[in-house]
XYZ file of C-alpha atoms in Angstrom:
711
model
C 15.455 24.302 80.692
C 15.437 23.912 84.660
C 18.228 25.947 86.859
C 19.479 22.829 87.869
C 20.145 21.632 84.195
C 21.881 24.871 83.471
C 23.781 24.770 87.097
C 25.268 20.900 85.829
C 25.826 22.585 82.576
C 27.802 25.508 83.616
C 29.873 23.344 86.471
C 30.389 20.866 83.485
C 32.100 23.543 81.773
C 34.545 24.745 84.273
C 35.609 21.478 85.603
C 36.079 19.914 81.721
C 36.514 22.944 79.424
C 37.404 25.953 80.969
C 41.169 25.734 82.202
C 42.147 28.170 85.185
C 44.723 30.752 84.234
C 46.876 33.681 86.050
C 46.198 36.494 83.492
C 46.677 40.169 83.252
C 43.612 42.032 83.503
C 43.694 43.195 79.880
C 43.873 39.766 78.592
C 41.300 38.388 80.388
C 38.204 37.720 78.656
C 35.402 38.700 81.436
C 32.459 37.390 79.639
C 33.619 33.943 80.842
C 31.819 35.520 84.248
C 28.092 35.692 82.034
C 28.301 31.909 83.188
C 28.259 32.880 87.187
C 24.842 31.997 88.675
C 23.447 33.927 91.441
C 21.081 33.184 94.208
C 18.563 34.820 96.422
C 18.893 35.059 100.258
C 16.102 33.110 101.427
C 13.997 34.660 104.309
C 14.925 38.200 104.089
C 11.948 39.932 102.513
C 13.327 41.029 99.758
C 14.546 39.866 96.301
C 18.186 41.005 96.196
C 20.226 38.407 94.319
C 23.462 37.452 95.172
C 26.213 36.385 92.670
C 27.242 32.688 93.664
C 30.620 33.029 93.058
C 34.062 33.768 95.684
C 36.332 36.815 94.997
C 39.457 37.955 96.762
C 41.653 40.962 95.837
C 45.216 42.253 97.517
C 46.935 44.965 96.521
C 50.922 44.562 97.029
C 52.770 48.311 97.341
C 55.985 50.144 97.011
C 58.060 52.857 99.314
C 58.933 55.840 97.631
C 62.107 55.996 99.188
C 63.917 53.006 100.861
C 64.650 52.896 104.241
C 62.428 55.404 105.294
C 59.067 56.134 106.751
C 57.386 57.739 103.593
C 54.136 57.953 101.437
C 53.802 53.916 99.719
C 51.322 53.236 96.515
C 49.901 50.180 94.810
C 52.333 48.599 92.432
C 50.259 45.315 91.792
C 47.324 43.986 92.862
C 44.985 40.662 92.262
C 41.572 39.361 92.117
C 40.965 35.542 92.075
C 37.685 34.234 90.948
C 36.412 30.832 92.353
C 32.690 29.035 91.242
C 31.367 25.654 91.034
C 33.902 24.683 93.396
C 36.815 25.294 90.848
C 39.562 28.246 90.360
C 38.480 30.236 87.165
C 41.140 32.536 87.211
C 43.284 35.365 88.804
C 43.788 38.662 87.145
C 46.323 41.018 87.890
C 47.428 44.328 87.016
C 49.346 47.650 88.729
C 46.822 50.587 89.352
C 44.232 50.982 91.607
C 42.006 52.788 89.253
C 42.346 49.427 87.282
C 41.707 47.472 90.060
C 38.550 49.264 90.870
C 37.416 49.480 87.239
C 37.981 45.115 86.980
C 35.939 45.029 90.144
C 33.207 47.093 88.757
C 33.250 45.724 85.584
C 32.654 41.798 86.809
C 29.724 42.828 89.040
C 28.394 44.298 86.050
C 28.462 41.079 83.687
C 27.562 38.799 86.431
C 23.775 38.689 86.666
C 23.639 39.090 90.636
C 22.175 42.683 92.031
C 25.072 41.951 94.728
C 28.846 40.884 94.494
C 30.805 40.251 97.686
C 34.710 40.561 97.722
C 36.754 39.440 99.921
C 40.462 41.173 101.076
C 42.413 39.515 104.053
C 43.492 42.588 106.242
C 41.276 44.859 104.705
C 42.030 47.442 106.541
C 45.522 48.124 104.474
C 44.434 47.535 101.035
C 41.384 49.787 101.921
C 43.308 52.893 102.784
C 45.081 52.395 99.045
C 41.874 52.206 97.690
C 39.293 54.200 99.156
C 39.981 57.086 97.055
C 39.721 55.306 93.896
C 36.468 53.600 94.891
C 34.906 57.019 95.851
C 35.245 58.377 92.452
C 34.090 55.558 90.696
C 31.186 54.408 93.150
C 30.533 57.022 95.631
C 31.010 56.690 99.463
C 29.798 53.370 101.164
C 26.153 53.448 101.671
C 26.776 50.870 104.732
C 29.976 50.924 107.015
C 30.851 48.495 110.019
C 33.847 49.530 111.490
C 35.617 47.212 114.653
C 37.568 50.045 115.382
C 39.389 53.020 113.838
C 41.020 52.323 110.307
C 39.612 48.906 110.878
C 36.480 48.464 108.755
C 34.896 44.668 108.720
C 32.359 45.368 106.186
C 31.204 47.761 103.492
C 28.504 48.150 101.037
C 28.281 50.799 98.123
C 24.896 51.927 96.272
C 26.252 49.784 92.969
C 26.162 46.344 95.176
C 29.579 45.812 95.717
C 30.075 44.672 99.000
C 33.696 43.692 100.838
C 34.510 42.068 103.435
C 37.384 41.186 105.590
C 38.694 37.342 105.669
C 41.126 38.316 108.789
C 38.524 38.670 111.212
C 36.657 35.597 110.329
C 40.097 33.637 109.880
C 41.326 34.846 113.160
C 45.161 34.178 111.832
C 47.544 35.406 109.060
C 46.627 34.114 105.211
C 49.487 31.763 105.349
C 48.212 29.659 108.639
C 44.966 29.781 107.557
C 46.200 28.459 103.954
C 48.013 25.867 106.029
C 45.628 25.136 108.721
C 42.974 24.337 106.028
C 45.426 22.745 103.822
C 44.366 23.992 100.619
C 45.538 23.508 97.171
C 47.553 27.043 97.365
C 49.718 28.331 99.602
C 51.314 31.549 99.981
C 54.201 31.900 98.116
C 56.475 33.126 101.311
C 59.443 34.717 100.284
C 58.923 35.362 96.541
C 58.384 39.229 96.685
C 61.113 41.364 97.488
C 59.745 44.292 99.968
C 63.292 45.684 99.657
C 62.967 46.909 96.171
C 61.291 50.211 94.580
C 59.143 49.698 91.535
C 56.511 51.451 89.785
C 53.074 51.056 88.293
C 54.567 50.800 84.266
C 56.506 47.552 85.508
C 53.128 45.434 85.721
C 53.604 43.771 82.688
C 57.461 42.714 83.646
C 56.644 40.857 86.836
C 59.266 37.821 87.097
C 57.701 34.320 87.421
C 58.436 34.481 91.198
C 56.716 37.722 91.760
C 53.619 36.627 89.701
C 53.690 33.478 91.620
C 53.623 35.548 95.481
C 50.795 38.289 94.088
C 48.682 35.126 92.782
C 48.664 32.737 95.777
C 47.912 35.590 98.214
C 44.469 36.046 96.970
C 44.039 32.281 95.471
C 44.771 30.672 99.060
C 42.100 33.200 100.292
C 39.139 31.949 97.996
C 39.918 28.033 98.412
C 40.046 28.892 102.204
C 37.158 30.459 101.842
C 35.376 27.516 99.850
C 36.419 25.318 102.605
C 34.597 27.220 105.517
C 31.944 27.867 103.385
C 31.048 24.233 102.991
C 32.269 22.871 106.295
C 29.527 25.475 108.031
C 27.252 25.001 104.966
C 26.572 28.157 104.087
C 25.975 30.478 101.364
C 28.365 33.133 99.995
C 26.071 35.589 101.614
C 26.049 34.203 104.800
C 29.258 33.610 105.822
C 29.873 35.277 109.277
C 31.456 37.941 109.788
C 33.853 37.064 112.742
C 34.919 33.768 114.302
C 32.533 34.506 116.881
C 29.718 34.557 114.337
C 30.450 30.679 113.455
C 28.597 29.194 116.727
C 26.252 32.238 116.871
C 23.630 31.365 114.664
C 23.736 27.836 116.343
C 23.203 29.021 119.891
C 20.541 31.328 118.948
C 18.620 28.341 116.526
C 18.864 26.349 119.703
C 17.974 28.784 121.975
C 14.674 29.860 120.063
C 13.682 26.038 120.669
C 14.139 26.382 124.523
C 12.821 29.379 125.023
C 16.047 31.174 126.065
C 14.742 34.951 125.166
C 12.107 34.314 128.196
C 14.953 33.534 130.607
C 17.131 36.599 129.270
C 13.856 38.641 129.872
C 13.511 37.696 133.404
C 17.263 38.441 134.240
C 18.868 41.154 131.870
C 19.946 43.949 134.481
C 19.154 47.423 134.301
C 21.644 49.945 132.881
C 22.852 50.852 136.159
C 23.085 47.304 137.034
C 24.928 46.736 133.806
C 27.444 50.109 133.997
C 28.635 47.953 137.294
C 29.270 44.696 135.884
C 31.232 45.998 132.842
C 33.381 47.673 135.975
C 33.481 44.076 137.830
C 34.420 42.397 134.608
C 38.144 41.919 134.087
C 40.253 39.818 131.637
C 42.405 36.976 132.418
C 45.381 37.084 135.397
C 48.667 37.774 133.535
C 51.983 38.518 136.182
C 55.536 37.784 136.935
C 56.942 37.235 140.290
C 58.314 40.572 141.520
C 60.916 38.672 143.390
C 62.527 37.309 140.271
C 62.161 40.187 137.858
C 65.154 40.535 135.128
C 66.321 37.236 137.167
C 67.472 33.697 135.503
C 65.920 30.844 136.877
C 68.132 27.671 136.211
C 66.473 24.234 136.661
C 70.249 23.330 138.124
C 69.726 25.561 141.172
C 65.606 25.459 141.797
C 64.466 22.271 139.926
C 62.687 21.855 136.929
C 60.230 24.383 135.918
C 57.280 23.370 134.794
C 53.963 24.693 133.024
C 50.896 23.594 134.082
C 48.166 24.980 131.730
C 44.018 24.031 131.983
C 42.316 22.463 129.475
C 39.556 24.750 128.036
C 39.546 26.774 130.751
C 36.705 29.049 130.343
C 34.269 26.016 128.796
C 35.253 24.257 131.799
C 33.840 27.095 134.096
C 30.626 27.588 131.609
C 29.779 23.815 132.634
C 30.980 23.141 136.272
C 30.323 26.176 138.006
C 27.036 28.164 138.749
C 26.064 31.593 137.658
C 23.529 34.570 138.747
C 20.324 33.348 137.424
C 17.908 36.083 138.806
C 17.449 39.602 138.170
C 20.296 41.423 140.601
C 18.423 42.962 144.127
C 19.588 45.570 146.145
C 21.226 44.057 149.111
C 21.564 46.153 152.375
C 23.807 45.823 155.631
C 26.641 43.674 153.633
C 30.108 42.852 155.163
C 32.971 41.019 153.803
C 31.953 38.237 156.009
C 28.204 38.255 154.851
C 29.259 38.039 151.354
C 32.057 35.418 151.869
C 29.582 33.157 154.049
C 26.797 33.277 151.181
C 28.961 33.402 148.194
C 28.365 29.770 147.282
C 24.556 30.232 147.025
C 24.239 34.084 145.822
C 26.135 36.187 143.082
C 27.041 39.626 144.325
C 28.169 42.909 142.823
C 29.557 46.102 144.956
C 31.817 48.159 145.522
C 34.394 47.327 148.001
C 36.736 50.021 150.204
C 39.285 49.395 151.549
C 41.353 51.313 154.311
C 45.032 51.101 154.990
C 45.120 47.883 152.872
C 48.314 45.618 152.217
C 49.373 42.398 151.218
C 49.167 39.982 154.392
C 52.959 38.743 153.521
C 55.894 39.652 150.749
C 55.794 35.798 150.115
C 53.120 36.316 148.169
C 53.997 36.284 144.601
C 50.661 36.870 142.894
C 48.951 40.180 144.136
C 45.050 40.081 143.142
C 44.281 43.688 143.403
C 43.997 45.165 140.258
C 45.167 49.020 139.769
C 43.528 49.616 136.859
C 40.185 48.265 137.873
C 40.165 50.676 141.017
C 37.783 53.496 140.921
C 39.733 55.682 143.197
C 43.235 55.056 145.162
C 45.430 56.650 147.286
C 48.883 56.484 148.220
C 48.750 52.985 146.016
C 52.448 50.849 145.704
C 51.940 48.941 142.380
C 53.567 45.760 141.410
C 53.456 45.898 137.585
C 50.038 46.600 137.550
C 48.753 44.702 140.886
C 48.341 46.705 144.149
C 50.933 45.843 147.300
C 49.775 48.484 150.033
C 47.349 51.366 149.652
C 46.515 53.896 152.285
C 42.506 53.821 150.360
C 40.866 52.197 147.603
C 37.986 51.435 146.032
C 36.847 48.798 143.095
C 33.766 47.274 141.935
C 33.909 43.527 142.861
C 31.821 40.313 143.056
C 32.512 37.116 145.952
C 34.388 35.045 143.729
C 37.513 37.806 143.281
C 36.571 38.681 146.950
C 38.016 35.217 147.827
C 41.117 35.903 146.673
C 41.079 39.150 147.724
C 40.067 38.671 151.515
C 42.647 35.579 151.335
C 45.765 37.844 150.299
C 45.382 41.333 152.075
C 44.718 42.934 155.476
C 42.686 46.066 155.899
C 42.507 48.299 158.844
C 38.965 49.084 157.831
C 36.407 48.340 154.942
C 32.875 48.546 153.610
C 30.802 46.975 150.880
C 28.825 49.646 149.471
C 25.777 49.379 146.472
C 25.477 45.903 146.579
C 23.171 43.680 144.930
C 22.860 40.086 144.765
C 21.095 37.454 142.466
C 20.653 33.729 143.400
C 23.036 31.131 141.355
C 22.292 28.173 139.166
C 24.086 26.214 136.415
C 23.329 27.830 133.476
C 20.457 26.077 131.191
C 20.894 22.915 129.860
C 20.630 23.631 126.421
C 23.734 25.863 126.311
C 25.946 23.397 128.310
C 25.026 21.087 126.512
C 26.148 22.562 123.207
C 29.220 23.782 124.987
C 30.419 20.600 125.945
C 29.401 18.878 122.257
C 31.770 21.978 120.439
C 34.497 20.691 123.153
C 33.284 16.820 122.129
C 34.007 17.996 118.342
C 37.178 19.030 119.079
C 38.902 15.842 121.020
C 37.371 14.040 117.990
C 38.472 15.927 115.058
C 41.796 16.604 116.501
C 44.395 14.949 114.269
C 41.877 14.158 111.754
C 40.200 16.642 109.151
C 42.169 19.903 109.469
C 39.065 21.943 107.981
C 36.743 20.382 110.459
C 39.165 20.683 113.513
C 39.931 24.103 112.859
C 36.450 25.036 112.701
C 35.343 22.963 116.039
C 38.408 24.781 117.806
C 36.689 28.268 116.712
C 33.421 27.703 117.605
C 34.782 26.351 120.847
C 36.920 29.205 121.475
C 34.223 31.569 120.617
C 31.430 30.428 122.808
C 32.795 32.494 126.052
C 33.322 35.598 123.582
C 29.864 35.270 122.754
C 29.019 36.117 126.189
C 31.487 38.712 127.358
C 30.988 41.113 124.298
C 29.687 44.452 125.205
C 26.154 44.621 124.666
C 26.309 47.895 123.456
C 29.310 49.838 121.757
C 28.776 53.547 120.123
C 29.423 53.232 116.364
C 32.901 54.210 114.668
C 31.899 56.638 111.835
C 34.458 57.420 108.779
C 35.055 60.752 108.130
C 35.379 60.594 103.981
C 36.854 63.841 103.555
C 39.883 63.238 105.677
C 40.112 59.521 106.748
C 39.691 60.246 110.532
C 37.710 58.261 112.350
C 35.094 59.469 115.556
C 32.665 57.767 117.394
C 28.742 58.430 117.211
C 27.136 60.531 119.207
C 23.650 60.341 117.963
C 22.867 57.566 120.679
C 23.777 57.417 124.105
C 25.118 54.121 125.820
C 21.958 53.857 127.966
C 19.933 54.212 124.712
C 21.880 51.374 122.822
C 21.393 49.042 125.717
C 17.874 49.196 125.928
C 17.864 48.819 122.284
C 20.203 45.673 123.060
C 17.670 44.160 125.562
C 14.678 44.871 123.170
C 16.467 42.685 120.203
C 15.050 39.228 120.057
C 18.179 37.676 119.332
C 20.113 39.026 122.609
C 19.712 35.826 125.062
C 23.049 35.547 126.620
C 23.180 37.850 129.591
C 26.476 39.636 129.739
C 26.543 38.717 133.382
C 27.736 34.788 132.650
C 30.748 36.433 131.002
C 31.748 38.329 134.142
C 31.666 35.334 136.196
C 33.496 33.151 133.800
C 36.619 35.595 133.851
C 35.980 35.467 137.416
C 35.824 31.574 138.275
C 39.305 30.948 135.843
C 40.717 33.620 138.192
C 39.680 31.438 141.255
C 40.773 28.302 139.410
C 44.336 29.738 138.829
C 45.342 30.506 142.655
C 43.826 27.341 143.722
C 45.958 25.600 141.669
C 48.833 27.739 142.597
C 48.182 26.193 145.978
C 49.403 23.426 144.674
C 53.307 24.873 144.632
C 55.559 24.149 146.898
C 58.285 26.110 145.205
C 58.473 29.176 143.365
C 55.879 30.511 141.405
C 57.436 32.392 138.877
C 54.604 33.198 135.902
C 50.622 33.548 135.460
C 49.018 33.981 132.078
C 45.130 33.347 132.279
C 45.283 29.550 132.279
C 48.848 28.744 132.859
C 51.320 28.586 135.693
C 54.664 28.469 135.178
C 56.707 26.899 138.742
C 59.031 25.035 140.066
C 58.405 22.451 143.139
C 54.999 21.264 141.922
C 53.267 19.099 144.561
C 51.876 16.748 141.975
C 49.721 14.949 144.723
C 48.120 18.535 145.028
C 47.724 18.964 141.282
C 45.858 15.555 141.169
C 43.489 16.192 144.045
C 42.708 19.653 142.227
C 42.110 17.571 138.703
C 39.838 15.138 140.583
C 38.068 18.002 142.254
C 37.392 19.559 138.468
C 35.851 15.821 137.397
C 33.519 15.755 140.421
C 32.431 19.477 139.686
C 31.535 18.434 135.897
C 29.922 15.155 137.148
C 27.498 17.167 139.722
C 26.467 18.833 136.688
C 26.121 15.652 134.407
C 29.038 16.148 132.210
C 32.340 13.870 132.258
C 35.585 12.833 129.457
C 35.406 12.830 126.100
C 36.771 8.961 124.823
C 38.892 9.203 122.149
C 40.753 5.885 120.938
C 40.566 4.839 124.815
C 42.123 8.273 125.747
C 40.143 10.344 128.460
C 39.782 14.115 127.869
C 38.858 16.044 131.168
C 37.438 20.085 130.435
C 39.201 22.136 132.912
C 42.283 19.697 134.248
C 45.794 21.226 134.666
C 48.072 18.949 132.443
C 52.017 19.623 132.045
C 52.232 22.337 128.796
C 55.900 22.232 129.050
C 59.363 21.848 130.840
C 61.902 24.300 130.949
C 65.826 24.536 132.104
C 65.679 28.647 132.178
C 63.181 31.048 132.593
C 63.762 34.841 132.682
C 60.833 37.413 133.284
C 60.528 41.058 132.906
C 57.235 41.590 133.952
C 53.516 40.818 132.643
C 53.690 39.332 128.843
C 57.396 39.533 128.900
C 59.330 36.412 129.440
C 61.650 34.164 128.187
C 62.435 30.391 128.655
C 64.726 27.401 127.394
C 62.962 24.033 126.694
C 64.638 21.077 128.810
C 67.441 19.188 127.210
C 66.176 16.450 124.901
C 69.098 13.576 124.404
C 71.810 15.483 125.565
C 70.882 18.634 123.336
C 69.717 21.921 124.803
C 66.847 23.424 124.249
C 65.444 26.093 122.193
C 64.132 29.436 123.760
C 61.113 30.675 123.489
C 60.112 34.003 123.707
C 56.556 35.767 125.247
C 56.866 39.487 124.754
C 53.556 41.707 124.089
C 53.950 43.280 120.572
C 57.087 41.222 119.685
C 56.655 38.155 117.361
C 57.748 34.770 117.857
C 60.374 35.037 115.725
C 62.130 38.069 117.958
C 63.580 35.208 120.022
C 66.499 34.720 117.463
C 67.652 38.745 118.580
C 68.804 37.151 121.406
C 71.140 35.030 119.812
C 70.234 31.914 122.058
C 71.447 33.622 125.229
C 68.582 34.126 127.900
C 70.794 36.402 129.753
C 70.347 39.232 126.693
C 66.132 39.170 127.935
C 66.681 42.132 130.230
C 65.762 45.683 130.512
C 66.371 48.179 127.526
C 67.324 45.233 125.176
C 65.916 45.961 121.924
C 64.627 43.782 119.218
C 65.582 45.150 116.241
C 62.606 45.212 113.592
C 64.168 43.801 110.580
C 64.440 40.570 112.670
C 61.433 40.070 114.417
C 59.006 41.735 111.430
C 57.062 43.780 113.785
C 56.134 47.387 111.979
C 55.229 50.648 112.524
C 51.618 51.707 110.535
C 51.955 55.561 109.499
C 48.935 57.023 107.730
C 49.179 59.435 104.693
C 46.284 60.863 103.629
C 45.948 62.899 100.025
C 43.838 65.620 99.629
C 43.211 64.157 96.070
C 44.379 61.589 93.477
C 47.365 62.790 91.574
C 50.020 61.351 89.443
C 53.745 61.345 90.064
C 56.582 61.854 87.825
C 57.041 57.994 87.469
C 53.685 57.638 86.150
C 52.069 56.291 89.195
C 48.555 56.981 90.858
C 48.978 58.084 94.143
C 46.821 58.808 96.982
C 46.134 57.719 100.996
C 48.655 55.384 101.880
C 50.019 53.087 104.899
C 53.976 53.090 105.770
C 54.795 49.977 107.014
C 58.228 50.727 108.683
C 60.599 47.868 110.652
C 59.815 49.137 114.358
C 62.233 48.318 117.424
C 60.748 47.539 120.638
C 62.734 48.369 123.929
C 62.576 46.041 126.275
C 61.450 47.611 129.997
C 60.721 45.524 133.426
C 58.847 46.221 136.432
C 60.125 48.300 139.221
C 60.137 46.430 142.192
C 59.504 48.030 145.449
C 61.220 47.893 149.209
C 58.889 45.881 151.211
C 59.895 47.606 154.451
C 59.205 50.775 153.099
C 55.742 50.621 152.321
C 54.763 51.779 155.464
C 56.838 54.708 156.430
C 54.102 57.323 154.804
C 51.323 58.630 156.013
C 48.349 60.488 154.543
C 44.756 62.331 155.426
C 41.907 60.269 154.503
C 38.270 61.142 154.196
C 36.284 60.746 157.784
C 33.634 58.153 157.796
C 30.821 57.796 160.250
C 31.079 54.953 162.537
C 29.538 51.852 161.422
C 30.187 52.281 158.017
C 33.359 49.878 157.852
C 33.288 46.427 159.053
C 36.362 44.555 160.179
C 38.651 42.936 157.457
């Protein structure tokens, strides 16, 4: 009988004869897994086979004592099994040793050499299961950690592989299931976490409790199936992360157009790479210091309107020019020289400023970032942005320098360690792919939820592919203590040399540096369209009163012209045009109150005479924390406490045990994490007296005549 005939026969069995069940593991017939097929990984040069099945496991835990920070333990677990495009079973139990036993038993019964299990937020489940895994399987022979206590992938000598689906989905399981519209959704609210349980209760779960633990993994395997099918992947080739979704396509297209040759021509030496990493900055986020902890009412200042850029970073990739040559030393450069030649050449350099200050206290969004400065003397900052300094050094480029030059004045300035590269558009093969991803996102919106979710992830991941640090020291786990530390086997320079020699390295890091700089410039250009008060900025959006719509329209036309200059236009869907990069209205609000970067609250404008709802953005506080304000924006002030029970914000406390032990209630105990509600106290920005900034003096290092240029 041919393999295809066997496949058809087994598929027919599971679709027509086998009935899905959620069952205690002791009652499950593991022999049904004999019918699982295996597949061979193509093009790898090895003979390893993989079981063609989607598996996800999850654990539920209990506190030892309620309302305290204490060690926890597993009280329930599930494994869902999906193959042949259908759900086969979900098995459950209560002891971690049983979970590990069942995973191994499944693996041994199935015919393949390797079995992949997923867990959504594996970093949590792993802590509880690690010692039980080590006892049965030994420590992992391969492991990849994104940071301390966050394993992304691990493989054991017995062939069991565990991957984290959270970093692939980039969202909670509840949202992932909703976005992909799978058959089973997370059964929210059907498990009481404020209840002490024991592992002996595993046969007496209520109907709601069974549904809760079942759906946590059943929804997961369905989401993985939809993702796998949409990407046309096999179980072994699903990317680890969201950025991995477009990476393979980019590499395939890049290979066709000899992208590696361009990379080799322009990839910088290591010391230039170090400079580039100092120049790089993220999105600009800031609140207007003159209105910190003040409520702005639309009745007094006019409507508060948020403008948002449409796909800001993809626009920069398509419309702007980037360093397209290897950086070379450039001598005798002044600020004026760099600005004069900044359209044709990309510059990186150390900027030195003496007695620097904002040109006016009326400038609401200072550009110079304190944390990026390599040296400062007597700097006065505004929520991380410099108002004035006796002396500072910062690595920057010609694009950021435009804004700095517009905002600040200094008695003396110097540009040192200057390197330049001729600018040009990014390779056509890459920009065409970026535009194709944008087109897919526009056309799929409101259609197939799976395709749209994937299209959105692809577009959002393109920038992330470019700006990833090319070399990172490995993070290794000490399996005895549970601690993580950075490997010192190789230096960053050695890792960088390896990166430059990898045939898959085709997107130079410097392109990502200029993307964020161009987005920074675009934000400040949009800010010039404000005739009222520029209240808040967040990467690709600005909140303000008194927008000059004529100027906004002119800005948008300029964006369209820049796209057209590189051969791109609008995406047309049902007669509507979608343009990259243009500023669009993102919300109208009647109230706003800001306490600093990533700390603001707004109230939507009234609709049909009904007051709008409050919307909250505070780094570290979930959106539902808005309930704490009791619908009163004045409660959003310094030292306001967001209580953990309302927000759902949890403090993670790790407990590592020397060995597995059994407590008085018969519970298997080992390492654990405690999740306890965590309060968040709101702070605000210290404001300064502008007139007092110039009263203090300081002795500075002496420079030779000619080292500085007039600003």
